[in-house]
CSV table of C-alpha atoms in Angstrom, one decimal:
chain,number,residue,atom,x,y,z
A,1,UNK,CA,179.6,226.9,253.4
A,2,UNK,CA,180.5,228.2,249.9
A,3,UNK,CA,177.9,227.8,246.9
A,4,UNK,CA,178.6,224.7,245.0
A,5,UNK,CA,180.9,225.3,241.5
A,6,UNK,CA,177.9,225.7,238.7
A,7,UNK,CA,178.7,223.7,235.8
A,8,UNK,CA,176.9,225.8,232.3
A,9,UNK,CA,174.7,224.0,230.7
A,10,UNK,CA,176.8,222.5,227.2
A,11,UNK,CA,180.1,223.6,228.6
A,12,UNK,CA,181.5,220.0,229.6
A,13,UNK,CA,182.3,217.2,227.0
A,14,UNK,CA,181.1,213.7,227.5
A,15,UNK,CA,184.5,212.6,228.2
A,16,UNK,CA,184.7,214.3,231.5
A,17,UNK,CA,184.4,210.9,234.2
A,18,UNK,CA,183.5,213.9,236.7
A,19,UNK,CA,179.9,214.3,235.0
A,20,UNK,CA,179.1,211.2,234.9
A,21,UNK,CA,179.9,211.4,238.7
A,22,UNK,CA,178.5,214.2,239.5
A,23,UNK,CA,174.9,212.5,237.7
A,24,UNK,CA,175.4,209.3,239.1
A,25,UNK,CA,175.9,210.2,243.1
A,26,UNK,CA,174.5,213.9,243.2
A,27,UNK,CA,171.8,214.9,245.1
A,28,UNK,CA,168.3,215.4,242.6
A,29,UNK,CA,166.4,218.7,243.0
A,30,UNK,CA,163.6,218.8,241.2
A,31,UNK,CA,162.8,222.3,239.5
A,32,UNK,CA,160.0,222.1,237.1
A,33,UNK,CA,158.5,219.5,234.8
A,34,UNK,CA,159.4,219.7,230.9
A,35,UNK,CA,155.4,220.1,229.8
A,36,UNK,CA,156.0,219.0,225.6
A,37,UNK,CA,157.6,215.6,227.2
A,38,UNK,CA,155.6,212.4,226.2
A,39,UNK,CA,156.5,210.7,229.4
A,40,UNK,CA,157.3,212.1,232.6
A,41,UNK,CA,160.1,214.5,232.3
A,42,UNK,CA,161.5,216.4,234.8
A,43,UNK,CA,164.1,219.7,235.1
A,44,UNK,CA,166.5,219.7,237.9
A,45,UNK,CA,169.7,220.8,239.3
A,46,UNK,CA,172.3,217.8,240.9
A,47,UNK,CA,175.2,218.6,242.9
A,48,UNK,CA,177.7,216.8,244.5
A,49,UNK,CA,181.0,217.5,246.3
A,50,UNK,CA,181.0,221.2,245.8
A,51,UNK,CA,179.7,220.5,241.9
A,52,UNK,CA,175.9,221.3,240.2
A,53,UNK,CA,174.9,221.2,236.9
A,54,UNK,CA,171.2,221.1,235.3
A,55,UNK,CA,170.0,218.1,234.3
A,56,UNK,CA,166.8,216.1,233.0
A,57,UNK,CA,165.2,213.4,235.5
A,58,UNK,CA,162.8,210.8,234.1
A,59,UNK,CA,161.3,208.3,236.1
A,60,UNK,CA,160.2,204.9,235.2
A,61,UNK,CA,157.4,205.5,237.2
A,62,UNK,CA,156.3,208.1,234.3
A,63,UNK,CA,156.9,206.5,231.5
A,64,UNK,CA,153.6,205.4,229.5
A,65,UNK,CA,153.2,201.7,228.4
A,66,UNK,CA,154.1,201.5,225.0
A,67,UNK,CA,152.7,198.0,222.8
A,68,UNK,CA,156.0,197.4,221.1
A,69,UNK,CA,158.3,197.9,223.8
A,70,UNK,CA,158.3,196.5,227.5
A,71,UNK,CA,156.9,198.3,229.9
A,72,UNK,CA,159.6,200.3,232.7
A,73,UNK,CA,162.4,200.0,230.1
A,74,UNK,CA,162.7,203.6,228.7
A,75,UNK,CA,164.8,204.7,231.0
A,76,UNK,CA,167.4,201.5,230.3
A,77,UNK,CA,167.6,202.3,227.1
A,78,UNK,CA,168.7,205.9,227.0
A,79,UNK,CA,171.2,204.6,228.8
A,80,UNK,CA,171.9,201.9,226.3
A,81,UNK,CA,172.1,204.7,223.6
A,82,UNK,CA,174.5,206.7,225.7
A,83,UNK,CA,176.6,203.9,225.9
A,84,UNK,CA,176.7,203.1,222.0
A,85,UNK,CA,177.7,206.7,221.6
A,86,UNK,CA,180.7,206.7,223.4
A,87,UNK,CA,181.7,203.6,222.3
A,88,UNK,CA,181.8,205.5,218.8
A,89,UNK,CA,184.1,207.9,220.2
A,90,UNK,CA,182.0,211.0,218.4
A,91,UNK,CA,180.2,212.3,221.9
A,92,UNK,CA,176.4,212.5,220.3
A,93,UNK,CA,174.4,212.0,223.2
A,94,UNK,CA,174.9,213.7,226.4
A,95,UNK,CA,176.2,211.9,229.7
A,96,UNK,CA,173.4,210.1,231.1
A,97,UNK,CA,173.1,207.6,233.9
A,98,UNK,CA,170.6,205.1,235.5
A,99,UNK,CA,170.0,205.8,238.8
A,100,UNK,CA,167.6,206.5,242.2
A,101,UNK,CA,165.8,209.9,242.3
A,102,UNK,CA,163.0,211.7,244.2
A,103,UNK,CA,160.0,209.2,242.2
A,104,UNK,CA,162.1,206.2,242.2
A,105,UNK,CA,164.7,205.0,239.5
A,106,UNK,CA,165.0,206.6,236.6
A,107,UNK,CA,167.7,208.2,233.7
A,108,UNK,CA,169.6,211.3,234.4
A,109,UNK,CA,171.1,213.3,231.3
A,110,UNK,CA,173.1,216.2,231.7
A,111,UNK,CA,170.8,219.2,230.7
A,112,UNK,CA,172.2,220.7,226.7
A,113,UNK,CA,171.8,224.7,226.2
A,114,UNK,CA,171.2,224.8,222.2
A,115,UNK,CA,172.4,227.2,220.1
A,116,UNK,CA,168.9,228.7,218.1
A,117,UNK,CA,170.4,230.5,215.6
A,118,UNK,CA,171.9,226.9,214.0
A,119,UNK,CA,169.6,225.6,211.2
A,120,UNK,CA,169.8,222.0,210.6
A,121,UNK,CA,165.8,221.6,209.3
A,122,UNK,CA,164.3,223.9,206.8
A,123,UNK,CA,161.2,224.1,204.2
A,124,UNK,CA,161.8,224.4,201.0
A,125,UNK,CA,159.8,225.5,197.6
A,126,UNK,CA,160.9,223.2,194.7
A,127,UNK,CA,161.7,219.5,194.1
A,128,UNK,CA,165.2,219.4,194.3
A,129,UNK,CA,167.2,220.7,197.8
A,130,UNK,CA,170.2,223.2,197.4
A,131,UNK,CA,173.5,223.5,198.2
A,132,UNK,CA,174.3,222.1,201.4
A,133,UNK,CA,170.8,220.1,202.1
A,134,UNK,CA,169.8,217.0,202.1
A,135,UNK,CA,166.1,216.2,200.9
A,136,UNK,CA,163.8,214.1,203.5
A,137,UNK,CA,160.8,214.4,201.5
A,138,UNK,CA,157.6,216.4,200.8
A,139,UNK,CA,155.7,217.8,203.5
A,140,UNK,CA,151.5,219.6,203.2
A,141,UNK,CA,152.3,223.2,204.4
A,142,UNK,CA,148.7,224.1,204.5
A,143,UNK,CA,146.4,225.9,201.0
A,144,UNK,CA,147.1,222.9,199.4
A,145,UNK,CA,150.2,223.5,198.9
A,146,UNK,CA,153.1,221.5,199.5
A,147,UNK,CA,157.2,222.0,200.4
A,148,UNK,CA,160.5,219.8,200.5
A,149,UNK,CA,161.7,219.1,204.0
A,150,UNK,CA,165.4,218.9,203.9
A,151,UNK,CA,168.1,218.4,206.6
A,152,UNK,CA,171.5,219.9,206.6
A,153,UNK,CA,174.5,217.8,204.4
A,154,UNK,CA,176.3,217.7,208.1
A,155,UNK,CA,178.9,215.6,208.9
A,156,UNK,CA,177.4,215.6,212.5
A,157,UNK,CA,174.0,214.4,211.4
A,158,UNK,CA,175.7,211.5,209.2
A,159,UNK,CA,177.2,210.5,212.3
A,160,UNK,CA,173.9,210.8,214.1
A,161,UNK,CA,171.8,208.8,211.3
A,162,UNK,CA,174.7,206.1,211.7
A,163,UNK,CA,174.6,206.1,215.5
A,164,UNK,CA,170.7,205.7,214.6
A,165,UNK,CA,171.1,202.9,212.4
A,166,UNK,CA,173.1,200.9,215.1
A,167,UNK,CA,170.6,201.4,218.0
A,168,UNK,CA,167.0,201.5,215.7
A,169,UNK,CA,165.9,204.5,216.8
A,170,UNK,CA,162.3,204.6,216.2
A,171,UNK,CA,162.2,208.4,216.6
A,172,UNK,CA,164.5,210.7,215.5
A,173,UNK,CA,162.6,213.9,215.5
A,174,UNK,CA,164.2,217.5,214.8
A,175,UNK,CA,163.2,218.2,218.0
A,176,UNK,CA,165.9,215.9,219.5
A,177,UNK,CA,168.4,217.6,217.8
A,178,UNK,CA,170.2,220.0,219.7
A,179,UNK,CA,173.2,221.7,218.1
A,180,UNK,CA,175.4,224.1,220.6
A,181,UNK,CA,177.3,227.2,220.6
A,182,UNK,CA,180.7,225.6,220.9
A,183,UNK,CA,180.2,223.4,217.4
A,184,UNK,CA,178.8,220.2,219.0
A,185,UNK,CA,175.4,218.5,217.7
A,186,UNK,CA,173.9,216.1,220.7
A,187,UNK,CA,170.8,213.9,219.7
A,188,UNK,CA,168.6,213.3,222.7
A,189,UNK,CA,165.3,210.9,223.5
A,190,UNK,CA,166.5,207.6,222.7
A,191,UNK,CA,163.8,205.8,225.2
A,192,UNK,CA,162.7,203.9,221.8
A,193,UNK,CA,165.4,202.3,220.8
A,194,UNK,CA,166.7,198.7,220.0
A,195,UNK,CA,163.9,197.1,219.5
A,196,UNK,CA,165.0,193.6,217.7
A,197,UNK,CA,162.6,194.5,214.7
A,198,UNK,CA,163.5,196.7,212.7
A,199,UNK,CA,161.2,200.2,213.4
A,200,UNK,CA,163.8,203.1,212.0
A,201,UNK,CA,161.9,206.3,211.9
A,202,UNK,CA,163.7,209.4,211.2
A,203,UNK,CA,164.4,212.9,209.6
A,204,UNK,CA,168.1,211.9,208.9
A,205,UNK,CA,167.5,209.7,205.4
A,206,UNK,CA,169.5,212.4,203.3
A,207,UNK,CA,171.4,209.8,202.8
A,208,UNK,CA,170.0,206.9,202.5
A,209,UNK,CA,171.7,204.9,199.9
A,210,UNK,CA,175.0,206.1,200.2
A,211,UNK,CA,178.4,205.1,200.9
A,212,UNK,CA,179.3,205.1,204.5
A,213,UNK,CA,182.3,207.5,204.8
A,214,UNK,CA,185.6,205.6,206.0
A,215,UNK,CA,185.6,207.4,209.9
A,216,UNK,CA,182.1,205.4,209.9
A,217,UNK,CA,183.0,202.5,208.7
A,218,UNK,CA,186.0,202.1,211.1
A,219,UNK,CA,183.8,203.5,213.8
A,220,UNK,CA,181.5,200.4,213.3
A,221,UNK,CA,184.4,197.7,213.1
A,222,UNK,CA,185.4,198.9,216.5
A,223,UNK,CA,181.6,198.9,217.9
A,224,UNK,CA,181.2,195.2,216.2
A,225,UNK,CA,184.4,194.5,218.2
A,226,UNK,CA,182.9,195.9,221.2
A,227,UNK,CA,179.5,194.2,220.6
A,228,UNK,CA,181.1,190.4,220.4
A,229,UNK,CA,180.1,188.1,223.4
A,230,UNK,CA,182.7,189.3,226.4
A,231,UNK,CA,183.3,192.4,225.0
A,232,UNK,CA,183.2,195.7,226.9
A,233,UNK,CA,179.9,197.4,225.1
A,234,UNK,CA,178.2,193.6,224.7
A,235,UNK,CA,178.8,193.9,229.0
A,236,UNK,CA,177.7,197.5,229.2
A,237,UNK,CA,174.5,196.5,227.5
A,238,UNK,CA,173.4,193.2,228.7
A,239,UNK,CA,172.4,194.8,231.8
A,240,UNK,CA,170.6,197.5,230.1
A,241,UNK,CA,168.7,195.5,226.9
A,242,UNK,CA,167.6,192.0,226.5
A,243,UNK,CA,169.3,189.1,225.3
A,244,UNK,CA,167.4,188.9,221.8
A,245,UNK,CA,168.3,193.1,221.4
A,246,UNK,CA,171.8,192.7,221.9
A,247,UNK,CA,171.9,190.0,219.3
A,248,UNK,CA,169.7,192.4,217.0
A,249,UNK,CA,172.3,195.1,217.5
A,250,UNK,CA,175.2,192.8,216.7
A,251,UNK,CA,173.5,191.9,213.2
A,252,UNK,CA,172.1,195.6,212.7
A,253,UNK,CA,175.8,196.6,212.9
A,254,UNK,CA,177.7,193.6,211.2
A,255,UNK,CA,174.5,194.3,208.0
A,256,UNK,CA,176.3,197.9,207.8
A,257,UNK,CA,179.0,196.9,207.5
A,258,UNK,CA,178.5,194.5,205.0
A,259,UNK,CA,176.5,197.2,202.5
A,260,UNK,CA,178.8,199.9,203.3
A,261,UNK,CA,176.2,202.0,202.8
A,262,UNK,CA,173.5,203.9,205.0
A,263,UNK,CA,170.5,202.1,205.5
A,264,UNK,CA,166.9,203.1,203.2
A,265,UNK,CA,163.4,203.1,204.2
A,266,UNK,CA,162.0,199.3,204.9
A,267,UNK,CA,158.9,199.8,203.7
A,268,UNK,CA,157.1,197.8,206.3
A,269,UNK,CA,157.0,200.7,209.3
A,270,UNK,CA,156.5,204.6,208.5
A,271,UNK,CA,160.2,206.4,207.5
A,272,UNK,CA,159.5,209.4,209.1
A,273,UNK,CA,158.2,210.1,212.7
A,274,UNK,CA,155.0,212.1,213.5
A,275,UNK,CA,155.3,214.9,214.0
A,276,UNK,CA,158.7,215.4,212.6
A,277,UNK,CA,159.4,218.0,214.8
């Protein structure tokens, strides 16, 4: 029997219907657990009819109770988020599936290979960011001093802070930014997402206060579209999120909409996640 065809890590779009295939019916080897993980994360290879790719496992069985979110739902919600981003059409999060594994049921996400050399975060000296950033705001570096935190002016992170906006993602860390060598920016994590409150916390508020371009604003008419009862992303993620989430995400999309601009810090729940990174 001939090896199975090995699928490189980054090297498939999240159009391909075979990926999705290949994560929802392959078999789940586990390799090794991904130790920095928060909930129980694991690294493995699935394959299926002569296909394997790497990908990322996590159980519901791992996840920890959270007191704002119910518990066993993490999983349902990457999901969820998966589906909102390719409902926008831009491919930000990678293909990723509910389904049974080796420690019961769980998400499986096609595994991203980043690119290292691509700077999207930096440190700064100075009050005002330069060419081409975007300021987040001041961070203690340590002697008492302190440094700007800016994010890159990247059309792929405006996308990501409005896919963010639309799903409330209460933790949009650098570290779930994964940039690759073909030019494509993934964001990754999204077990804490639509919450029917509003809990935004991110690093992507560069531009917070400004006009939405036009691709986003049409982007959002078609996921309000989407969204309405009987539509095909309101049916994607009734099974996924409750009743009173949906709803939220309906309004969180249709308020967008109706400011034109990208959303600003509430006030009423920390802007930026800890640790930002």
């Amino acid at each position: 029997m001939s090896a199975p065809e090995r699928i490189p890590p980054g090297s498939v779009t999240t159009t391909d219907p075979a990926v999705a295939d290949l994560l929802a019916h392959g078999g789940l080897t586990v390799r090794g657990r991904i130790r920095d993980a928060s909930n129980a994360a694991l690294y493995c290879t699935v394959a299926h009819e002569g296909r394997e790719a790497a990908c990322v496992y996590k159980p519901v069985a791992g996840e920890r109770p959270l007191w704002d979110f119910p518990d066993g739902t993490l999983a349902q919600r990457e999901v969820a988020a998966y589906e909102v981003s390719e409902a926008t059409g831009w491919g930000l999060v990678p293909p990723t599936v509910l389904r049974d594994g080796p420690h019961g049921e769980g998400m499986c996400q096609l595994w991203v290979e980043t690119a290292p050399e691509a700077e999207l975060l930096a440190l700064v000296d100075g009050e005002e960011p330069g060419p081409g950033w975007k300021a987040i705001g001041f961070a203690e570096v340590g002697g008492g001093r302190t440094a700007l935190l800016v994010h890159a002016d990247d059309e792929r992170l405006r996308r990501l802070a409005v896919l963010d906006a639309v799903i409330n993602n209460a933790d949009r860390k650098g570290g779930h930014l994964l940039p690759t060598a073909d030019g494509r920016l993934y964001g990754i994590d999204h077990g804490v997402t639509f919450n029917a409150e509003n809990k935004l916390r991110t690093l992507l508020w560069g531009w917070a206060g400004e006009p939405l371009t036009g691709d986003a604003v049409e982007v959002l008419k078609g996921l309000r579209s989407a969204l309405e009862p009987g539509g095909r992303l309101a049916g994607a993620l009734s099974g996924l999120i409750t009743p009173a989430e949906l709803d939220a995400t309906r309004a969180r999309t249709g308020a967008l909409l109706a400011s034109g601009t990208h959303p600003e810090p509430s006030g009423e729940w920390p802007a930026i996640p800890w640790p930002p990174v």
